[in-house]
Protein backbone atom coordinates (compact mmCIF):
# COMPACT_ATOMS: atom_id res chain seq x y z
CA UNK A 1 0.00 0.00 0.00
CA UNK A 2 2.95 2.33 0.15
CA UNK A 3 2.94 4.35 -3.03
CA UNK A 4 6.47 5.57 -2.45
CA UNK A 5 7.95 2.15 -2.31
CA UNK A 6 6.50 0.84 -5.52
CA UNK A 7 8.94 0.42 -8.31
CA UNK A 8 6.32 1.24 -10.87
CA UNK A 9 6.03 2.25 -14.42
CA UNK A 10 5.24 5.88 -14.75
CA UNK A 11 1.80 6.78 -15.99
CA UNK A 12 3.72 8.44 -18.80
CA UNK A 13 4.99 5.06 -19.92
CA UNK A 14 1.48 3.89 -20.43
CA UNK A 15 -0.29 6.96 -21.57
CA UNK A 16 1.86 9.59 -23.15
CA UNK A 17 2.11 8.20 -26.63
CA UNK A 18 0.65 10.85 -28.91
CA UNK A 19 0.52 9.01 -32.19
CA UNK A 20 2.40 6.58 -34.35
CA UNK A 21 4.35 8.89 -36.67
CA UNK A 22 8.13 8.81 -36.64
CA UNK A 23 10.07 12.03 -36.73
CA UNK A 24 13.24 13.43 -35.30
CA UNK A 25 11.76 15.08 -32.22
CA UNK A 26 10.26 12.23 -30.30
CA UNK A 27 11.04 10.90 -26.86
CA UNK A 28 10.46 7.76 -24.86
CA UNK A 29 10.59 7.82 -21.09
CA UNK A 30 10.93 4.90 -18.72
CA UNK A 31 10.54 5.43 -14.98
CA UNK A 32 11.71 3.40 -12.00
CA UNK A 33 11.41 4.11 -8.30
CA UNK A 34 9.18 6.13 -6.03
CA UNK A 35 6.48 8.68 -6.71
CA UNK A 36 9.09 11.41 -6.55
CA UNK A 37 10.64 9.87 -9.64
CA UNK A 38 7.25 9.44 -11.31
CA UNK A 39 6.71 13.12 -10.71
CA UNK A 40 10.18 14.02 -12.02
CA UNK A 41 9.27 12.13 -15.19
CA UNK A 42 6.12 14.25 -15.45
CA UNK A 43 8.28 17.34 -15.13
CA UNK A 44 10.64 16.09 -17.83
CA UNK A 45 7.67 15.27 -20.06
CA UNK A 46 6.45 18.85 -19.59
CA UNK A 47 9.84 20.29 -20.52
CA UNK A 48 10.14 18.02 -23.54
CA UNK A 49 6.67 19.00 -24.74
CA UNK A 50 7.46 22.68 -24.31
CA UNK A 51 10.60 22.18 -26.40
CA UNK A 52 8.54 20.59 -29.19
CA UNK A 53 9.15 16.89 -28.57
CA UNK A 54 6.38 14.33 -28.82
CA UNK A 55 6.07 11.28 -26.57
CA UNK A 56 6.12 7.80 -28.13
CA UNK A 57 5.61 4.50 -26.36
CA UNK A 58 7.96 2.54 -28.58
CA UNK A 59 11.65 3.28 -27.91
CA UNK A 60 12.59 2.29 -31.45
CA UNK A 61 10.73 5.38 -32.71
CA UNK A 62 12.29 7.82 -30.24
CA UNK A 63 15.05 10.29 -30.96
CA UNK A 64 15.62 10.76 -27.21
CA UNK A 65 15.42 7.84 -24.77
CA UNK A 66 15.19 8.85 -21.11
CA UNK A 67 15.66 6.27 -18.35
CA UNK A 68 14.74 7.73 -14.97
CA UNK A 69 16.39 5.44 -12.44
CA UNK A 70 16.15 4.46 -8.78
CA UNK A 71 19.01 3.13 -6.65
CA UNK A 72 17.43 2.56 -3.23
CA UNK A 73 18.22 -1.16 -3.26
CA UNK A 74 20.50 -3.28 -5.43
CA UNK A 75 17.46 -4.71 -7.21
CA UNK A 76 16.52 -1.23 -8.42
CA UNK A 77 19.99 -0.80 -9.94
CA UNK A 78 19.74 -4.20 -11.62
CA UNK A 79 16.34 -3.38 -13.14
CA UNK A 80 17.57 -0.11 -14.59
CA UNK A 81 20.79 -1.65 -15.89
CA UNK A 82 18.98 -4.50 -17.61
CA UNK A 83 16.59 -2.02 -19.20
CA UNK A 84 19.50 0.12 -20.34
CA UNK A 85 21.12 -3.00 -21.76
CA UNK A 86 18.09 -3.46 -24.00
CA UNK A 87 17.61 0.21 -24.83
CA UNK A 88 21.20 0.77 -25.91
CA UNK A 89 20.54 -1.49 -28.89
CA UNK A 90 18.51 1.37 -30.39
CA UNK A 91 21.50 3.60 -30.03
CA UNK A 92 23.69 0.99 -31.70
CA UNK A 93 21.26 0.80 -34.63
CA UNK A 94 20.93 4.56 -34.94
CA UNK A 95 23.83 6.66 -33.68
CA UNK A 96 21.77 9.87 -33.67
CA UNK A 97 19.53 8.58 -30.89
CA UNK A 98 20.25 10.26 -27.54
CA UNK A 99 20.38 7.87 -24.58
CA UNK A 100 19.98 9.76 -21.30
CA UNK A 101 20.07 8.34 -17.77
CA UNK A 102 18.49 10.48 -15.07
CA UNK A 103 17.37 9.93 -11.47
CA UNK A 104 19.01 8.54 -8.37
CA UNK A 105 21.23 5.87 -9.95
CA UNK A 106 22.59 8.49 -12.35
CA UNK A 107 23.42 10.70 -9.39
CA UNK A 108 25.07 7.92 -7.39
CA UNK A 109 27.01 6.29 -10.20
CA UNK A 110 27.86 9.43 -12.18
CA UNK A 111 30.72 8.69 -14.56
CA UNK A 112 30.86 4.98 -13.65
CA UNK A 113 27.74 4.52 -15.70
CA UNK A 114 29.50 5.79 -18.74
CA UNK A 115 32.34 3.36 -18.15
CA UNK A 116 29.87 0.48 -17.98
CA UNK A 117 27.90 1.67 -21.00
CA UNK A 118 29.78 4.02 -23.28
CA UNK A 119 26.62 4.47 -25.41
CA UNK A 120 25.10 6.69 -22.71
CA UNK A 121 25.11 10.33 -23.83
CA UNK A 122 23.76 12.10 -20.79
CA UNK A 123 23.94 11.37 -17.07
CA UNK A 124 22.04 13.71 -14.79
CA UNK A 125 20.77 13.35 -11.23
CA UNK A 126 17.38 14.43 -9.87
CA UNK A 127 18.55 17.97 -9.19
CA UNK A 128 19.17 18.42 -12.92
CA UNK A 129 15.64 17.82 -14.18
CA UNK A 130 15.03 21.49 -14.91
CA UNK A 131 18.20 21.66 -17.06
CA UNK A 132 17.10 18.84 -19.32
CA UNK A 133 16.58 20.89 -22.48
CA UNK A 134 19.84 22.90 -22.25
CA UNK A 135 21.66 19.62 -21.54
CA UNK A 136 20.18 18.07 -24.69
CA UNK A 137 21.30 21.20 -26.55
CA UNK A 138 24.86 20.84 -25.22
CA UNK A 139 25.02 17.35 -26.66
CA UNK A 140 25.08 18.86 -30.13
CA UNK A 141 28.52 20.29 -29.31
CA UNK A 142 29.93 17.67 -26.96
CA UNK A 143 29.83 13.93 -27.12
CA UNK A 144 28.64 13.49 -23.60
CA UNK A 145 27.24 15.59 -20.81
CA UNK A 146 27.56 14.95 -17.13
CA UNK A 147 26.42 17.70 -14.85
CA UNK A 148 27.12 18.44 -11.22
CA UNK A 149 24.73 19.06 -8.39
CA UNK A 150 22.53 22.08 -7.89
CA UNK A 151 20.18 21.49 -5.05
CA UNK A 152 17.51 24.10 -5.40
CA UNK A 153 13.82 23.33 -5.52
CA UNK A 154 12.54 24.25 -8.92
CA UNK A 155 8.90 25.05 -9.40
CA UNK A 156 6.73 22.48 -11.09
CA UNK A 157 7.05 23.10 -14.79
CA UNK A 158 4.46 20.75 -16.19
CA UNK A 159 1.08 22.29 -16.88
CA UNK A 160 -1.82 20.09 -15.74
CA UNK A 161 -2.74 19.26 -19.33
CA UNK A 162 0.58 17.48 -19.84
CA UNK A 163 0.41 15.38 -16.71
CA UNK A 164 -0.87 11.84 -16.69
CA UNK A 165 -4.64 11.50 -16.91
CA UNK A 166 -6.62 10.67 -13.83
CA UNK A 167 -8.24 12.17 -10.81
CA UNK A 168 -5.16 12.39 -8.60
CA UNK A 169 -2.06 14.52 -9.10
CA UNK A 170 1.34 14.47 -7.44
CA UNK A 171 2.67 17.70 -5.95
CA UNK A 172 6.23 17.92 -4.64
CA UNK A 173 6.27 20.07 -1.50
CA UNK A 174 9.58 19.04 0.03
CA UNK A 175 12.62 17.36 -1.37
CA UNK A 176 15.85 15.91 -0.02
CA UNK A 177 16.80 14.40 3.30
CA UNK A 178 18.90 15.75 6.15
CA UNK A 179 18.79 12.49 8.05
CA UNK A 180 21.49 9.90 7.83
CA UNK A 181 19.97 6.45 8.23
CA UNK A 182 22.95 4.11 8.11
CA UNK A 183 21.52 1.99 5.26
CA UNK A 184 20.09 4.68 3.01
CA UNK A 185 21.42 6.22 -0.17
CA UNK A 186 18.70 8.85 -0.61
CA UNK A 187 20.49 11.76 1.16
CA UNK A 188 23.32 11.21 -1.35
CA UNK A 189 21.03 11.28 -4.37
CA UNK A 190 18.42 13.87 -3.45
CA UNK A 191 20.53 16.32 -1.48
CA UNK A 192 19.57 18.31 1.62
CA UNK A 193 15.98 19.13 2.63
CA UNK A 194 14.29 21.98 0.77
CA UNK A 195 10.65 23.08 0.99
CA UNK A 196 8.56 25.00 -1.53
CA UNK A 197 6.64 28.07 -0.35
CA UNK A 198 3.05 27.46 0.77
CA UNK A 199 1.57 29.96 -1.69
CA UNK A 200 3.31 28.34 -4.68
CA UNK A 201 1.96 24.94 -3.63
CA UNK A 202 -1.56 26.31 -3.08
CA UNK A 203 -1.44 27.98 -6.51
CA UNK A 204 -0.41 24.74 -8.17
CA UNK A 205 -3.19 22.83 -6.39
CA UNK A 206 -5.77 25.43 -7.54
CA UNK A 207 -4.58 25.01 -11.13
CA UNK A 208 -4.82 21.25 -10.84
CA UNK A 209 -8.38 21.49 -9.51
CA UNK A 210 -9.30 23.87 -12.35
CA UNK A 211 -7.93 21.23 -14.75
CA UNK A 212 -10.18 18.54 -13.26
CA UNK A 213 -8.02 16.82 -10.65
CA UNK A 214 -9.87 15.94 -7.46
CA UNK A 215 -7.10 14.58 -5.23
CA UNK A 216 -3.53 15.66 -4.58
CA UNK A 217 -0.74 13.66 -3.01
CA UNK A 218 1.83 15.91 -1.40
CA UNK A 219 5.27 14.42 -1.87
CA UNK A 220 8.45 14.72 0.13
CA UNK A 221 11.27 12.43 1.22
CA UNK A 222 10.33 13.54 4.73
CA UNK A 223 7.08 15.26 3.91
CA UNK A 224 6.13 16.08 7.48
CA UNK A 225 9.51 17.77 7.95
CA UNK A 226 8.12 20.33 5.50
CA UNK A 227 9.15 23.90 6.27
CA UNK A 228 12.03 23.09 8.61
CA UNK A 229 14.63 24.89 6.52
CA UNK A 230 12.30 27.41 4.90
CA UNK A 231 12.19 31.11 5.64
CA UNK A 232 8.38 31.39 5.84
CA UNK A 233 8.11 29.57 9.18
CA UNK A 234 5.14 27.48 8.05
CA UNK A 235 4.96 23.91 9.31
CA UNK A 236 3.53 20.83 7.64
CA UNK A 237 0.32 21.36 9.63
CA UNK A 238 0.04 24.89 8.18
CA UNK A 239 0.57 23.49 4.69
CA UNK A 240 -2.19 20.90 5.17
CA UNK A 241 -4.56 23.68 6.25
CA UNK A 242 -3.66 25.85 3.26
CA UNK A 243 -4.24 23.02 0.79
CA UNK A 244 -7.43 22.01 2.60
CA UNK A 245 -8.78 25.51 1.86
CA UNK A 246 -8.54 25.02 -1.93
CA UNK A 247 -12.09 25.00 -3.24
CA UNK A 248 -13.18 22.08 -5.38
CA UNK A 249 -10.43 19.78 -4.12
CA UNK A 250 -11.88 16.61 -2.58
CA UNK A 251 -9.01 14.70 -1.02
CA UNK A 252 -5.47 15.29 0.25
CA UNK A 253 -2.88 12.58 0.83
CA UNK A 254 0.80 12.85 1.66
CA UNK A 255 3.85 10.65 1.77
CA UNK A 256 6.38 9.79 3.26
CA UNK A 257 6.33 10.93 6.87
CA UNK A 258 9.17 10.37 9.32
CA UNK A 259 8.55 9.49 13.00
CA UNK A 260 11.07 12.13 14.15
CA UNK A 261 9.21 14.86 12.25
CA UNK A 262 5.81 14.14 13.84
CA UNK A 263 4.30 17.04 15.77
CA UNK A 264 1.05 18.07 17.40
CA UNK A 265 0.25 20.65 14.70
CA UNK A 266 0.28 17.95 12.03
CA UNK A 267 -2.02 15.71 14.05
CA UNK A 268 -4.46 18.58 14.73
CA UNK A 269 -4.52 19.42 11.03
CA UNK A 270 -5.23 15.76 10.21
CA UNK A 271 -8.12 15.84 12.68
CA UNK A 272 -9.56 19.19 11.64
CA UNK A 273 -9.11 19.33 7.86
CA UNK A 274 -11.97 17.46 6.21
CA UNK A 275 -10.08 16.86 2.96
CA UNK A 276 -7.01 15.36 4.62
CA UNK A 277 -7.57 11.62 4.41
CA UNK A 278 -7.23 9.47 7.54
CA UNK A 279 -4.09 7.62 6.49
CA UNK A 280 -0.52 7.91 7.67
CA UNK A 281 2.39 6.08 6.12
CA UNK A 282 4.99 6.07 8.88
CA UNK A 283 7.98 3.78 8.33
CA UNK A 284 9.02 2.00 11.52
CA UNK A 285 11.85 -0.06 9.90
CA UNK A 286 12.44 -2.24 12.99
CA UNK A 287 10.76 -3.06 16.29
CA UNK A 288 14.10 -3.39 18.09
CA UNK A 289 15.58 -0.34 19.80
CA UNK A 290 19.07 -1.78 19.34
CA UNK A 291 18.53 -1.90 15.56
CA UNK A 292 16.75 1.46 15.39
CA UNK A 293 19.80 2.91 17.05
CA UNK A 294 22.23 1.17 14.70
CA UNK A 295 20.13 2.34 11.78
CA UNK A 296 20.44 5.85 13.22
CA UNK A 297 16.71 6.39 12.84
CA UNK A 298 16.53 8.95 15.64
CA UNK A 299 13.58 7.47 17.57
CA UNK A 300 12.84 4.53 19.85
CA UNK A 301 9.95 2.09 19.69
CA UNK A 302 8.40 3.88 22.69
CA UNK A 303 8.49 7.22 20.85
CA UNK A 304 6.89 5.65 17.77
CA UNK A 305 4.23 4.12 20.02
CA UNK A 306 3.53 7.49 21.62
CA UNK A 307 2.93 9.20 18.28
CA UNK A 308 0.65 6.43 17.09
CA UNK A 309 -1.30 6.67 20.35
CA UNK A 310 -1.73 10.42 19.95
CA UNK A 311 -2.72 10.05 16.31
CA UNK A 312 -5.27 7.32 17.00
CA UNK A 313 -6.77 9.36 19.85
CA UNK A 314 -7.16 12.36 17.53
CA UNK A 315 -8.21 10.51 14.36
CA UNK A 316 -9.81 7.24 15.52
CA UNK A 317 -10.44 5.80 12.07
CA UNK A 318 -6.90 6.51 10.82
CA UNK A 319 -5.13 3.84 8.78
CA UNK A 320 -1.47 3.23 9.52
CA UNK A 321 0.96 1.77 6.98
CA UNK A 322 4.68 1.28 7.30
CA UNK A 323 8.01 0.12 5.87
CA UNK A 324 10.08 -2.58 7.56
CA UNK A 325 13.62 -3.78 6.89
CA UNK A 326 14.75 -7.28 7.84
CA UNK A 327 18.29 -8.58 7.89
CA UNK A 328 19.95 -5.30 8.76
CA UNK A 329 23.47 -5.48 10.21
CA UNK A 330 23.58 -7.20 13.58
CA UNK A 331 19.91 -8.29 13.51
CA UNK A 332 19.53 -11.18 15.96
CA UNK A 333 16.56 -13.54 16.24
CA UNK A 334 15.52 -11.47 19.25
CA UNK A 335 15.62 -8.21 17.25
CA UNK A 336 13.56 -9.81 14.53
CA UNK A 337 11.01 -11.03 17.05
CA UNK A 338 10.73 -7.48 18.37
CA UNK A 339 9.70 -6.46 14.84
CA UNK A 340 7.12 -9.25 14.76
CA UNK A 341 5.79 -8.04 18.13
CA UNK A 342 5.57 -4.47 16.83
CA UNK A 343 3.53 -5.73 13.89
CA UNK A 344 1.10 -7.43 16.30
CA UNK A 345 0.94 -4.31 18.46
CA UNK A 346 0.40 -1.64 15.82
CA UNK A 347 -1.92 -3.67 13.56
CA UNK A 348 -0.70 -1.98 10.40
CA UNK A 349 -3.19 -1.60 7.55
CA UNK A 350 -0.40 -2.24 5.07
CA UNK A 351 3.34 -2.65 5.09
CA UNK A 352 6.24 -2.83 2.71
CA UNK A 353 8.97 -5.20 3.82
CA UNK A 354 12.47 -5.14 2.41
CA UNK A 355 15.53 -7.28 2.89
CA UNK A 356 18.43 -5.01 3.74
CA UNK A 357 20.51 -4.23 0.68
CA UNK A 358 23.97 -2.72 1.35
CA UNK A 359 24.40 0.50 -0.63
CA UNK A 360 27.78 1.89 -1.68
CA UNK A 361 28.70 5.08 0.11
CA UNK A 362 26.40 4.53 3.11
CA UNK A 363 27.78 4.04 6.65
CA UNK A 364 26.45 0.47 6.95
CA UNK A 365 27.91 -0.66 3.63
CA UNK A 366 31.09 -2.08 5.14
CA UNK A 367 29.69 -3.35 8.42
CA UNK A 368 30.61 -6.98 8.66
CA UNK A 369 27.69 -8.37 10.66
CA UNK A 370 24.95 -8.56 8.05
CA UNK A 371 23.02 -11.80 8.73
CA UNK A 372 23.45 -14.58 6.19
CA UNK A 373 21.14 -14.17 3.21
CA UNK A 374 19.14 -17.36 3.88
CA UNK A 375 18.33 -16.19 7.42
CA UNK A 376 17.13 -12.81 6.13
CA UNK A 377 15.01 -14.47 3.45
CA UNK A 378 13.41 -16.77 6.02
CA UNK A 379 12.68 -13.82 8.34
CA UNK A 380 11.28 -11.83 5.45
CA UNK A 381 8.87 -14.67 4.62
CA UNK A 382 7.76 -15.05 8.23
CA UNK A 383 7.15 -11.32 8.50
CA UNK A 384 5.21 -11.13 5.24
CA UNK A 385 3.10 -14.13 6.18
CA UNK A 386 2.12 -12.57 9.50
CA UNK A 387 1.43 -9.19 7.92
CA UNK A 388 -0.71 -10.74 5.19
CA UNK A 389 -2.83 -12.51 7.79
CA UNK A 390 -3.23 -9.38 9.92
CA UNK A 391 -4.08 -7.19 6.93
CA UNK A 392 -6.65 -9.71 5.70
CA UNK A 393 -8.17 -9.70 9.18
CA UNK A 394 -8.35 -5.90 9.09
CA UNK A 395 -10.00 -5.93 5.68
CA UNK A 396 -12.49 -8.57 6.86
CA UNK A 397 -13.48 -6.17 9.61
CA UNK A 398 -14.73 -3.78 6.90
CA UNK A 399 -17.27 -6.28 5.47
CA UNK A 400 -20.76 -4.93 6.00
CA UNK A 401 -19.52 -1.33 6.22
CA UNK A 402 -20.10 1.46 3.75
CA UNK A 403 -16.93 2.95 2.31
CA UNK A 404 -16.77 6.18 0.34
CA UNK A 405 -14.52 5.86 -2.66
CA UNK A 406 -13.16 8.43 -5.07
CA UNK A 407 -13.73 6.83 -8.46
CA UNK A 408 -10.40 6.41 -10.23
CA UNK A 409 -11.40 3.85 -12.88
CA UNK A 410 -14.63 3.14 -14.69
CA UNK A 411 -15.09 -0.09 -16.59
CA UNK A 412 -18.44 0.06 -18.42
CA UNK A 413 -18.04 -3.41 -19.97
CA UNK A 414 -17.82 -5.03 -16.56
CA UNK A 415 -20.25 -2.56 -14.97
CA UNK A 416 -17.58 -1.82 -12.40
CA UNK A 417 -15.68 1.07 -10.86
CA UNK A 418 -12.67 1.18 -8.59
CA UNK A 419 -11.00 3.67 -6.32
CA UNK A 420 -9.65 4.16 -2.83
CA UNK A 421 -11.41 4.40 0.49
CA UNK A 422 -10.41 7.32 2.75
CA UNK A 423 -8.01 4.89 4.48
CA UNK A 424 -6.36 4.17 1.11
CA UNK A 425 -7.85 0.70 0.76
CA UNK A 426 -8.32 -0.37 -2.83
CA UNK A 427 -12.05 -0.91 -3.46
CA UNK A 428 -13.77 -2.48 -6.47
CA UNK A 429 -17.50 -2.06 -6.81
CA UNK A 430 -20.13 -3.28 -9.26
CA UNK A 431 -23.49 -1.70 -9.95
CA UNK A 432 -26.58 -3.29 -8.51
CA UNK A 433 -28.99 -2.48 -11.35
CA UNK A 434 -29.02 -0.75 -14.71
CA UNK A 435 -28.39 2.73 -13.32
CA UNK A 436 -25.50 4.57 -15.07
CA UNK A 437 -22.08 4.08 -13.55
CA UNK A 438 -20.60 6.96 -11.57
CA UNK A 439 -18.06 9.11 -13.37
CA UNK A 440 -14.35 9.49 -12.82
CA UNK A 441 -13.68 11.79 -9.87
CA UNK A 442 -17.07 11.23 -8.21
CA UNK A 443 -17.22 10.12 -4.60
CA UNK A 444 -19.64 7.24 -4.14
CA UNK A 445 -20.67 4.95 -1.30
CA UNK A 446 -19.89 1.25 -1.62
CA UNK A 447 -21.43 -1.50 0.51
CA UNK A 448 -18.52 -3.85 1.23
CA UNK A 449 -19.41 -7.50 0.67
CA UNK A 450 -16.06 -9.29 0.50
CA UNK A 451 -12.32 -8.75 0.58
CA UNK A 452 -8.85 -10.10 -0.10
CA UNK A 453 -5.59 -8.95 1.45
CA UNK A 454 -5.27 -6.57 -1.51
CA UNK A 455 -8.55 -4.74 -0.95
CA UNK A 456 -12.32 -4.65 -0.66
CA UNK A 457 -15.14 -5.56 -3.04
CA UNK A 458 -18.73 -4.45 -2.94
CA UNK A 459 -21.69 -2.88 -4.66
CA UNK A 460 -22.26 0.76 -5.56
CA UNK A 461 -25.01 2.37 -3.49
N1 LIG B 1 12.23 8.77 3.73
C1 LIG B 1 11.49 7.64 3.99
C2 LIG B 1 11.77 6.42 3.09
C3 LIG B 1 12.57 6.50 1.85
S1 LIG B 1 13.14 5.00 1.08
C4 LIG B 1 11.72 7.24 5.44
O1 LIG B 1 12.70 7.59 6.03
O2 LIG B 1 10.94 6.54 5.97
C5 LIG B 1 11.75 3.89 1.18
C6 LIG B 1 12.01 2.67 2.02
O3 LIG B 1 13.01 1.87 1.44
C7 LIG B 1 12.53 2.95 3.41
O4 LIG B 1 11.50 3.27 4.29
C8 LIG B 1 13.20 1.65 3.76
O5 LIG B 1 12.30 0.77 4.39
C9 LIG B 1 13.62 1.09 2.44
N2 LIG B 1 15.06 1.14 2.24
C10 LIG B 1 15.84 2.25 2.10
N3 LIG B 1 17.13 1.89 1.95
C11 LIG B 1 17.16 0.53 2.00
C12 LIG B 1 18.20 -0.42 1.92
N4 LIG B 1 19.47 -0.07 1.77
N5 LIG B 1 17.88 -1.74 1.99
C13 LIG B 1 16.60 -2.12 2.17
N6 LIG B 1 15.57 -1.25 2.25
C14 LIG B 1 15.85 0.06 2.18
FE1 LIG C 1 16.62 7.48 3.79
FE2 LIG C 1 16.38 7.78 6.37
FE3 LIG C 1 16.28 9.91 4.78
FE4 LIG C 1 14.29 8.16 4.82
S1 LIG C 1 14.95 9.46 6.52
S2 LIG C 1 15.25 9.06 3.01
S3 LIG C 1 15.32 6.22 5.11
S4 LIG C 1 18.04 8.62 5.13
FE1 LIG D 1 13.01 7.41 -4.93
FE2 LIG D 1 14.60 5.44 -5.54
FE3 LIG D 1 15.52 7.88 -5.51
S1 LIG D 1 13.08 5.43 -3.97
S2 LIG D 1 14.30 8.94 -4.00
S3 LIG D 1 13.95 7.06 -6.88
S4 LIG D 1 16.61 6.10 -4.82
PDB file of C-alpha atoms and ligand atoms in Angstrom, residues 72 176-188 190 193 221-222 256-259 261 283 285 295-297 323 325, ligand 2:
ATOM      1  CA  UNK A  72      17.432   2.564  -3.231  1.00  0.00           C
ATOM      2  CA  UNK A 176      15.855  15.912  -0.018  1.00  0.00           C
ATOM      3  CA  UNK A 177      16.797  14.403   3.298  1.00  0.00           C
ATOM      4  CA  UNK A 178      18.904  15.753   6.154  1.00  0.00           C
ATOM      5  CA  UNK A 179      18.787  12.493   8.055  1.00  0.00           C
ATOM      6  CA  UNK A 180      21.488   9.905   7.827  1.00  0.00           C
ATOM      7  CA  UNK A 181      19.974   6.447   8.229  1.00  0.00           C
ATOM      8  CA  UNK A 182      22.945   4.111   8.110  1.00  0.00           C
ATOM      9  CA  UNK A 183      21.518   1.992   5.264  1.00  0.00           C
ATOM     10  CA  UNK A 184      20.087   4.684   3.006  1.00  0.00           C
ATOM     11  CA  UNK A 185      21.419   6.219  -0.172  1.00  0.00           C
ATOM     12  CA  UNK A 186      18.702   8.852  -0.614  1.00  0.00           C
ATOM     13  CA  UNK A 187      20.492  11.760   1.161  1.00  0.00           C
ATOM     14  CA  UNK A 188      23.322  11.212  -1.352  1.00  0.00           C
ATOM     15  CA  UNK A 190      18.415  13.870  -3.452  1.00  0.00           C
ATOM     16  CA  UNK A 193      15.978  19.125   2.634  1.00  0.00           C
ATOM     17  CA  UNK A 221      11.275  12.429   1.218  1.00  0.00           C
ATOM     18  CA  UNK A 222      10.329  13.541   4.731  1.00  0.00           C
ATOM     19  CA  UNK A 256       6.376   9.788   3.257  1.00  0.00           C
ATOM     20  CA  UNK A 257       6.329  10.928   6.866  1.00  0.00           C
ATOM     21  CA  UNK A 258       9.169  10.367   9.324  1.00  0.00           C
ATOM     22  CA  UNK A 259       8.549   9.494  13.005  1.00  0.00           C
ATOM     23  CA  UNK A 261       9.207  14.858  12.252  1.00  0.00           C
ATOM     24  CA  UNK A 283       7.978   3.783   8.327  1.00  0.00           C
ATOM     25  CA  UNK A 285      11.854  -0.057   9.898  1.00  0.00           C
ATOM     26  CA  UNK A 295      20.130   2.337  11.779  1.00  0.00           C
ATOM     27  CA  UNK A 296      20.444   5.845  13.221  1.00  0.00           C
ATOM     28  CA  UNK A 297      16.713   6.387  12.839  1.00  0.00           C
ATOM     29  CA  UNK A 323       8.007   0.124   5.866  1.00  0.00           C
ATOM     30  CA  UNK A 325      13.617  -3.777   6.889  1.00  0.00           C
TER      31      UNK A 325
HETATM   32 FE1  LIG B   2      16.623   7.484   3.790  1.00  0.00          FE
HETATM   33 FE2  LIG B   2      16.384   7.783   6.373  1.00  0.00          FE
HETATM   34 FE3  LIG B   2      16.283   9.912   4.782  1.00  0.00          FE
HETATM   35 FE4  LIG B   2      14.291   8.160   4.825  1.00  0.00          FE
HETATM   36  S1  LIG B   2      14.951   9.462   6.523  1.00  0.00           S
HETATM   37  S2  LIG B   2      15.245   9.056   3.010  1.00  0.00           S
HETATM   38  S3  LIG B   2      15.316   6.221   5.107  1.00  0.00           S
HETATM   39  S4  LIG B   2      18.044   8.621   5.129  1.00  0.00           S
END
